[in-house]
Short mmCIF file of C-alpha atoms in Angstrom, two decimals:
data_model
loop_
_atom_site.label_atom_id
_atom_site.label_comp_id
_atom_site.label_asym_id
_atom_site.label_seq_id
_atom_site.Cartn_x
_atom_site.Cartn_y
_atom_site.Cartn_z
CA UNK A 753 46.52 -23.82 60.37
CA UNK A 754 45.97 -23.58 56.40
CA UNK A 755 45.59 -20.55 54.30
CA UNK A 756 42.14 -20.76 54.99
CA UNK A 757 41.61 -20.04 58.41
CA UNK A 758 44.24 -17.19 58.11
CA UNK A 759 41.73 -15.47 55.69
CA UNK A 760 38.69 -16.13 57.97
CA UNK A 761 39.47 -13.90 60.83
CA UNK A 762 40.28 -10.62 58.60
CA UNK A 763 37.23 -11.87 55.91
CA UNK A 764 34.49 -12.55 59.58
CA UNK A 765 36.48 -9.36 61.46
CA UNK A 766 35.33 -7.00 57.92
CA UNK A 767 31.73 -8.68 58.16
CA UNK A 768 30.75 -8.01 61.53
CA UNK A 769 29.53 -4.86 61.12
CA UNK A 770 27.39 -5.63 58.32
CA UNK A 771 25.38 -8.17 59.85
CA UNK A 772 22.71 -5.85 61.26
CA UNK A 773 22.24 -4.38 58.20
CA UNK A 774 21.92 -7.82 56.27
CA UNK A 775 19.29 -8.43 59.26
CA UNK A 776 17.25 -5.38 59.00
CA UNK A 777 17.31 -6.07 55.08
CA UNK A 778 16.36 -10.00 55.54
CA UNK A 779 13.68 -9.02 57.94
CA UNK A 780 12.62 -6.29 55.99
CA UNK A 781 12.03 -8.78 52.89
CA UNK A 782 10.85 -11.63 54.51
CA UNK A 783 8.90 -10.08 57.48
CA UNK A 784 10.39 -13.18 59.59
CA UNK A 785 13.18 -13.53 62.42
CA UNK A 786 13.78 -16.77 61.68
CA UNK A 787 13.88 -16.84 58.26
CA UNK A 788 15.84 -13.42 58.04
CA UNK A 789 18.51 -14.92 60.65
CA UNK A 790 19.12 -17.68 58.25
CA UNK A 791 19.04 -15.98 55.06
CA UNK A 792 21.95 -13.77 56.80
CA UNK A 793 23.74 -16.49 57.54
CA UNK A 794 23.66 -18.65 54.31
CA UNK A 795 24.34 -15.23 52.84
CA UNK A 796 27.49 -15.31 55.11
CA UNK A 797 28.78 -18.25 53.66
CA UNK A 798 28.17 -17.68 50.60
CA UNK A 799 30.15 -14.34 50.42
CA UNK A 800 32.82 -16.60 52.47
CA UNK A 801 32.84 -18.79 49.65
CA UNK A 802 32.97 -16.66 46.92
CA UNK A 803 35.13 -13.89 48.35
CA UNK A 804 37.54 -14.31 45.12
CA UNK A 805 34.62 -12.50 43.01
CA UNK A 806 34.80 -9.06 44.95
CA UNK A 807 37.33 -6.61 43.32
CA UNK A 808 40.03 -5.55 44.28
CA UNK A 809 38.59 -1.74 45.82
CA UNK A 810 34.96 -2.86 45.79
CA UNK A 811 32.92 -1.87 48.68
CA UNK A 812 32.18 -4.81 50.66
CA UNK A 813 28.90 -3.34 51.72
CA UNK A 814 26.89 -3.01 48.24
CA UNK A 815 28.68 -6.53 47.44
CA UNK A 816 27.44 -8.52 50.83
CA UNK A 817 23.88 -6.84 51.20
CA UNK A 818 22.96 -7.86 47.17
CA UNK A 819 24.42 -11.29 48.06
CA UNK A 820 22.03 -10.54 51.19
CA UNK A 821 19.07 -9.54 48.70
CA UNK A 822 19.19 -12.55 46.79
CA UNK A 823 19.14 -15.19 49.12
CA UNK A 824 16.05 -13.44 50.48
CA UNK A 825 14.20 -13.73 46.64
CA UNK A 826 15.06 -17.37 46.96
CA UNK A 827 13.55 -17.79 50.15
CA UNK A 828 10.40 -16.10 48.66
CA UNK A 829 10.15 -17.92 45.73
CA UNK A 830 10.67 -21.17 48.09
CA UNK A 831 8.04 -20.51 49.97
CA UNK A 832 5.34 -23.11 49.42
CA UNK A 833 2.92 -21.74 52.34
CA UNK A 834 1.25 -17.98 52.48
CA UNK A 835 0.61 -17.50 56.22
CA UNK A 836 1.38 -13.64 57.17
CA UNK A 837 2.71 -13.33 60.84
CA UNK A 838 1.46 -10.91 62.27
CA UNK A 839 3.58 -8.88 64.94
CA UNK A 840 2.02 -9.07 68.70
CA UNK A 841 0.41 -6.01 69.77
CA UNK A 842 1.77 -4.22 73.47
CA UNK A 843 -1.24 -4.82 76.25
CA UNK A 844 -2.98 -1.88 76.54
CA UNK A 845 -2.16 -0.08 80.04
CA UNK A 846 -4.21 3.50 80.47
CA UNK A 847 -3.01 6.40 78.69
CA UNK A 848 -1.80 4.50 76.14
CA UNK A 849 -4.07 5.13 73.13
CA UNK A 850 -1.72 7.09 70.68
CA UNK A 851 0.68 4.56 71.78
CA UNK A 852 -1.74 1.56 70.23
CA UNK A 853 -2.35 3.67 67.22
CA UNK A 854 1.35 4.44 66.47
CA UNK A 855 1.26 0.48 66.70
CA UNK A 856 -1.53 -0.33 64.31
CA UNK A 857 -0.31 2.47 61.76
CA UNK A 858 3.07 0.51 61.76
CA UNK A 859 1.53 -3.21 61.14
CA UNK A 860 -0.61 -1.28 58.49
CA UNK A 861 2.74 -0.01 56.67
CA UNK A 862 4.56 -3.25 56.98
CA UNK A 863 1.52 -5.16 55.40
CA UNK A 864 1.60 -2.72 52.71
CA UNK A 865 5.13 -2.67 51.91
CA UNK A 866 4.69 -6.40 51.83
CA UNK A 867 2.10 -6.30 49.02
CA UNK A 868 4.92 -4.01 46.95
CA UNK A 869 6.18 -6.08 43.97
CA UNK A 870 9.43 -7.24 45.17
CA UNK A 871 12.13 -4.34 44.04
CA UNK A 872 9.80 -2.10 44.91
CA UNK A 873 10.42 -3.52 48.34
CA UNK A 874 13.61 -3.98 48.38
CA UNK A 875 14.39 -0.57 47.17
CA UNK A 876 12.54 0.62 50.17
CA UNK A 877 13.94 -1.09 52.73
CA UNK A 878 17.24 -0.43 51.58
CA UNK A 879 16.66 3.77 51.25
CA UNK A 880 14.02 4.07 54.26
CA UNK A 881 14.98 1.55 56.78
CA UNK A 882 19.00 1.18 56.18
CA UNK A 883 19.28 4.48 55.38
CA UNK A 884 21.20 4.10 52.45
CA UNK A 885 21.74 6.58 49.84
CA UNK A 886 20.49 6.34 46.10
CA UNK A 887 23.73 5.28 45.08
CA UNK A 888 24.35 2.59 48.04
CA UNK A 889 21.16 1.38 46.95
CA UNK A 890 21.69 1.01 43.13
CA UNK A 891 24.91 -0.86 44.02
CA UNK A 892 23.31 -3.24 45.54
CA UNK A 893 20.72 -3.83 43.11
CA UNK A 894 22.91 -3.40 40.21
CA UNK A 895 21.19 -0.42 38.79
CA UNK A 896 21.33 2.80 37.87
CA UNK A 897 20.24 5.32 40.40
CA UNK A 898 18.00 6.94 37.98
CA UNK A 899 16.54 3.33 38.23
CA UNK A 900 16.11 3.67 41.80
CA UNK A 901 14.93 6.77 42.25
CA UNK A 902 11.91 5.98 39.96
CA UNK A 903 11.52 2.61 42.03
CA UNK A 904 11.25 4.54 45.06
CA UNK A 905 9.37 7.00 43.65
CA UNK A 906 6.30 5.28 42.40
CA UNK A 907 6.52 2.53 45.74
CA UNK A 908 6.28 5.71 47.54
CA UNK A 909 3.12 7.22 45.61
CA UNK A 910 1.91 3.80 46.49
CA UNK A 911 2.28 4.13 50.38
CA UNK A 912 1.96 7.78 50.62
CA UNK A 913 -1.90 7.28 51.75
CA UNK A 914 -0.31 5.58 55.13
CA UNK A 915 2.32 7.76 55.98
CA UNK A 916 2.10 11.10 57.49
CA UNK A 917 4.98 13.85 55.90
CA UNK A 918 6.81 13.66 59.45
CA UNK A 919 8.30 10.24 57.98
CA UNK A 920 9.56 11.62 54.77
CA UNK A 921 7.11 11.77 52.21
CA UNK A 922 5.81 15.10 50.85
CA UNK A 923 2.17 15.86 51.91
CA UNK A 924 1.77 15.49 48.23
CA UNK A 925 2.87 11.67 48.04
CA UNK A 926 5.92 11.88 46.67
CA UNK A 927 8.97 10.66 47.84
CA UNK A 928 11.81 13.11 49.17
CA UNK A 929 14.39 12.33 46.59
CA UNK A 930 16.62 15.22 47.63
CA UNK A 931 18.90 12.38 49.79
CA UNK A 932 21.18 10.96 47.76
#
C-alpha cells in the first residue's frame, strides 16, 4: 500500500461525521436529494484532493462545509433548467388538519428561503438549520461575523412574515442574534 491509502483511512475516518452536515447544507441550497448527495460527494473529493491546503490547527469543519458551499453555487449556476420540486404532501387521515398546515407552512418557508439571494441562503441554512454559531458560520463563508449577523439579519426581516416567534424570530421580525 502507498502513502496514499495510509492517509485515506485517518483523512475518510475525520470526515464521517461531517457528512450530514454537508447534506443538510447541500439540500438546504439546492432543495434536491440527488443533487445535494452529489455535491457532497464531489465536495468529498475535492477536500481529499486538496487536503495539503488546510492548516496545520484549522478546523476541518468550517474548511469542508465552505468547500461544501461552493460546489453547491456551481451546481446553481449550472443549472440550465428552472423546475422547482416540490416536496409530496402526507395523505390526509382524520384529525390531521394542524398536521397538513404545519406541512404547507413548511413548503411555504422553503420556497421562500429559496427566492433569498444566495448568501442570504446560505447564511441561513448554516445558523438555522445546522445550528451553527455566528462564528462557525463566518468561517465558512470567509467573513466577518459582523458580516453575518447583518446577512442573517435582513434574510430574517425578509421571512419573518412566515414564521411564528416559537421558531426564533422576535414577534417583531428580527432575528435572535443573541446565539453566537
Amino acid at each position: 500500500m502507498g502513502k496514499s491509502s495510509d492517509e485515506r483511512q485517518p483523512f475518510e475516518s475525520a470526515l464521517a461525521p461531517l457528512l450530514r452536515p454537508a447534506y443538510q447544507l447541500a439540500f438546504g441550497m439546492l432543495q434536491s436529494r440527488e443533487e445535494a448527495e452529489d455535491a457532497v460527494q464531489e465536495a468529498a473529493m475535492r477536500a481529499w484532493m486538496k487536503r495539503a491546503n488546510l492548516r496545520e490547527g484549522s478546523e476541518l469543519r468550517p474548511w469542508f462545509l465552505a468547500i461544501v458551499a461552493n460546489q453547491c453555487r456551481t451546481v446553481v449556476r449550472g443549472r440550465w433548467w428552472t423546475v422547482l420540486k416540490r416536496p409530496e404532501l402526507p395523505s390526509p387521515a382524520a384529525g390531521t388538519e394542524p398536521a397538513l398546515d404545519e406541512v404547507v407552512q413548511g413548503i411555504v418557508l422553503r420556497n421562500a428561503i429559496r427566492r433569498l439571494p444566495h448568501r442570504q441562503r446560505l447564511v441561513i441554512v448554516l445558523h438555522f438549520y445546522l445550528d451553527l454559531t455566528f462564528d462557525e458560520v463566518a468561517a465558512v463563508t470567509r467573513e466577518s461575523t459582523a458580516a453575518v449577523k447583518s446577512r442573517i439579519y435582513r434574510a430574517a426581516r425578509e421571512l419573518a412574515p412566515l414564521v411564528s416567534a416559537r421558531e426564533g424570530f422576535g414577534l417583531d421580525g428580527r432575528a435572535s442574534l443573541s446565539n453566537s
